[in-house]
Amino acid sequence: MKLTDTEWQIMNVLWERYPATARGIAERLPKENNWAYTTIKTLLTRLAEKGAVKESKKGNTSLYEPIISRHTARRNALKSLANQAFDGAFGPLMHFLVEDQKLTENQKQELLTAIQEQDKRKKESVK
Amino acid sequence: MKLTDTEWQIMNVLWERYPATARGIAERLPKENNWAYTTIKTLLTRLAEKGAVKESKKGNTSLYEPIISRHTARRNALKSLANQAFDGAFGPLMHFLVEDQKLTENQKQELLTAIQEQDKRKKESVK
DNA sequence: GGTATTCTACTACATCTGTAGAAGATGTCA
DNA sequence: TGACATCTTCTACAGATGTAGTAGAATACC
């Protein structure tokens, strides 16, 4: 399940709040897009076709909701990027991020904490 | 500069060793692709058009070499993914990675070290 | 020098993506 | 019940992408 650029935009607002109507989604999309309403409908139809969202009829109007979770979509996208650009491994990817990004103190702290948390959880689950 | 899936494959072997001929690249690409030689030539031409590689003639034969570095390409790809899927911020992206990937002890250690290294370098540059 | 090999340039074509209009179906309010 | 407003479905169409064939130019080998 690979999302295109425009599809990500739709999904992003859909994940924020759903079920949603096409109109509702239109309103929450960045206005700079300047998309015609039918453009959004087309995108939603395509997303339904590829099984990323579910479309259900409420009277005349369609309601949409995600089928794939944001988490899953993110994981897929990262996996795909890792494959493409980092020999399929997350290690180098993370390494690259840490090396390349000027992390703020806060971010660093946060990361360290996350790593430690994860560590702790693991130890506990071992018990 | 956005590379497509197939273009990444070409670039990946080109970055490994260059300058390279189309034939040479063909040989180093994964055989599972089963690409016709002309397919590779087409991809190379497109890459040259978009300024990702430089093509130079050596007699009758073209030599190719990257213009954009692997590092830059990686950075672009990550930036683009961050924008699309993580509200444009690297923080959440990294956080996601740490949370989602089961890091091995080694990877964790490595990351911690990288963060600290980076830290140290920064402190030094401040002096 | 002639023939086989290998390159290159050009063209082709199906599918996917981005973007949207047209026309018909349905809802709504006076 | 008619006149808008709004939704939906279909269709369109240009540009990007994946994949490759053809034909002619350059090179190589005998």
Coordinates of N, CA, C and O in Angstrom, one line a residue, chain A residues 59-115:
Chain A
G59 N -27.5 8.2 3.3 CA -28.4 8.9 2.4 C -27.6 9.1 1.1 O -27.1 8.1 0.5
N60 N -27.6 10.3 0.6 CA -26.9 10.5 -0.7 C -25.4 10.7 -0.5 O -24.7 10.7 -1.5
T61 N -25.0 11.0 0.7 CA -23.7 11.4 0.9 C -22.7 10.3 1.4 O -23.1 9.5 2.2
S62 N -21.5 10.4 1.0 CA -20.5 9.4 1.4 C -19.8 9.8 2.6 O -19.4 11.0 2.8
L63 N -19.6 8.8 3.5 CA -18.7 9.0 4.7 C -17.5 8.2 4.4 O -17.5 7.1 4.0
Y64 N -16.4 8.8 4.8 CA -15.1 8.1 4.6 C -14.4 7.9 6.0 O -14.5 8.8 6.9
E65 N -13.7 6.8 6.1 CA -12.9 6.6 7.2 C -11.7 5.8 6.8 O -11.8 5.0 5.9
P66 N -10.6 6.0 7.5 CA -9.4 5.2 7.2 C -9.5 3.8 7.4 O -10.2 3.3 8.3
I67 N -8.9 3.0 6.6 CA -8.8 1.5 6.9 C -7.4 1.3 7.4 O -7.2 0.7 8.4
I68 N -6.4 1.8 6.7 CA -5.1 1.7 7.2 C -4.8 2.8 8.2 O -5.3 3.9 8.1
S69 N -4.1 2.4 9.3 CA -3.8 3.4 10.3 C -2.7 4.3 9.9 O -1.8 3.9 9.1
R70 N -2.6 5.4 10.6 CA -1.5 6.3 10.3 C -0.2 5.6 10.7 O 0.8 5.7 9.9
H71 N -0.2 4.9 11.7 CA 1.0 4.2 12.1 C 1.5 3.2 11.1 O 2.6 3.2 10.7
T72 N 0.6 2.5 10.6 CA 0.9 1.5 9.5 C 1.4 2.2 8.3 O 2.4 1.8 7.7
A73 N 0.8 3.3 7.9 CA 1.2 4.0 6.7 C 2.6 4.6 6.9 O 3.4 4.5 6.0
R74 N 2.8 5.1 8.1 CA 4.1 5.6 8.4 C 5.2 4.5 8.3 O 6.3 4.7 7.8
R75 N 4.8 3.4 8.9 CA 5.8 2.3 8.9 C 6.1 1.9 7.5 O 7.3 1.6 7.1
N76 N 5.0 1.7 6.7 CA 5.3 1.3 5.3 C 6.2 2.3 4.6 O 7.1 1.9 3.8
A77 N 5.9 3.6 4.8 CA 6.6 4.6 4.0 C 8.1 4.6 4.5 O 9.0 4.7 3.6
L78 N 8.3 4.4 5.7 CA 9.7 4.3 6.2 C 10.4 3.1 5.7 O 11.6 3.1 5.3
K79 N 9.7 2.0 5.7 CA 10.3 0.8 5.2 C 10.7 0.9 3.8 O 11.7 0.5 3.3
S80 N 9.8 1.5 3.0 CA 10.0 1.7 1.6 C 11.2 2.6 1.4 O 12.1 2.4 0.5
L81 N 11.3 3.7 2.2 CA 12.5 4.6 2.1 C 13.7 3.9 2.4 O 14.8 4.0 1.8
A82 N 13.7 3.1 3.5 CA 14.9 2.4 3.9 C 15.3 1.4 2.8 O 16.5 1.4 2.5
N83 N 14.4 0.8 2.2 CA 14.8 -0.1 1.1 C 15.4 0.6 0.0 O 16.4 0.2 -0.6
Q84 N 14.8 1.7 -0.4 CA 15.3 2.4 -1.5 C 16.6 3.1 -1.3 O 17.5 3.0 -2.1
A85 N 16.7 3.7 -0.2 CA 17.9 4.6 0.0 C 18.9 4.2 1.0 O 19.9 4.8 1.1
F86 N 18.5 3.2 1.8 CA 19.4 2.8 2.9 C 19.7 1.3 3.0 O 19.7 0.7 4.1
D87 N 19.8 0.7 1.8 CA 20.1 -0.7 1.8 C 19.1 -1.6 2.6 O 19.5 -2.6 3.1
G88 N 17.9 -1.1 2.8 CA 16.9 -1.9 3.5 C 17.0 -1.9 5.0 O 16.3 -2.6 5.7
A89 N 18.0 -1.2 5.6 CA 18.2 -1.3 7.0 C 17.8 0.0 7.7 O 18.0 1.1 7.2
F90 N 17.2 -0.1 8.9 CA 16.8 1.1 9.6 C 18.0 1.7 10.4 O 18.0 2.9 10.6
G91 N 18.9 0.8 10.7 CA 20.1 1.3 11.5 C 20.7 2.5 10.8 O 20.8 3.6 11.3
P92 N 21.2 2.3 9.5 CA 21.8 3.4 8.8 C 20.9 4.6 8.7 O 21.4 5.7 8.8
L93 N 19.6 4.3 8.5 CA 18.7 5.4 8.4 C 18.7 6.3 9.7 O 18.8 7.5 9.6
M94 N 18.6 5.6 10.8 CA 18.6 6.4 12.1 C 19.9 7.1 12.3 O 20.0 8.2 12.7
H95 N 20.9 6.4 11.9 CA 22.3 7.0 12.1 C 22.4 8.2 11.3 O 22.8 9.3 11.8
F96 N 21.9 8.1 10.1 CA 21.9 9.3 9.2 C 21.2 10.4 9.8 O 21.6 11.6 9.8
L97 N 20.0 10.1 10.4 CA 19.2 11.2 11.0 C 19.9 11.9 12.1 O 20.0 13.1 12.2
V98 N 20.5 11.1 13.0 CA 21.2 11.7 14.1 C 22.4 12.5 13.7 O 22.6 13.6 14.1
E99 N 23.1 12.0 12.7 CA 24.3 12.7 12.2 C 23.9 13.9 11.5 O 24.6 14.9 11.6
D100 N 22.9 13.8 10.7 CA 22.6 14.9 9.7 C 21.8 16.0 10.3 O 22.0 17.2 10.0
Q101 N 20.9 15.7 11.2 CA 20.0 16.7 11.8 C 20.7 17.4 12.9 O 21.2 16.7 13.8
K102 N 20.6 18.7 13.0 CA 21.1 19.3 14.2 C 20.0 19.2 15.2 O 19.0 19.9 15.2
L103 N 20.2 18.2 16.1 CA 19.1 18.0 17.1 C 19.2 19.1 18.1 O 20.3 19.5 18.5
T104 N 18.1 19.5 18.6 CA 18.1 20.4 19.7 C 18.3 19.6 21.0 O 18.1 18.4 21.0
E105 N 18.7 20.3 22.0 CA 18.9 19.7 23.3 C 17.6 18.9 23.7 O 17.7 17.7 24.1
N106 N 16.5 19.5 23.4 CA 15.2 18.8 23.8 C 15.0 17.6 23.0 O 14.6 16.5 23.6
Q107 N 15.3 17.7 21.8 CA 15.1 16.5 20.9 C 16.0 15.4 21.4 O 15.6 14.2 21.5
K108 N 17.2 15.7 21.6 CA 18.2 14.7 22.1 C 17.7 14.1 23.3 O 17.7 12.9 23.5
Q109 N 17.3 14.9 24.3 CA 16.8 14.4 25.6 C 15.7 13.5 25.4 O 15.6 12.4 25.9
E110 N 14.8 13.9 24.5 CA 13.6 13.1 24.3 C 13.9 11.8 23.7 O 13.4 10.8 24.1
L111 N 14.9 11.8 22.8 CA 15.3 10.6 22.1 C 15.9 9.6 23.2 O 15.6 8.4 23.2
L112 N 16.8 10.2 23.9 CA 17.4 9.4 25.0 C 16.4 8.8 25.9 O 16.4 7.6 26.2
T113 N 15.5 9.6 26.2 CA 14.4 9.1 27.1 C 13.6 7.9 26.4 O 13.4 6.9 27.0
A114 N 13.3 8.2 25.2 CA 12.6 7.2 24.5 C 13.3 5.9 24.4 O 12.8 4.8 24.7
I115 N 14.6 6.0 24.2 CA 15.4 4.8 24.1 C 15.4 4.0 25.4 O 15.2 2.8 25.5

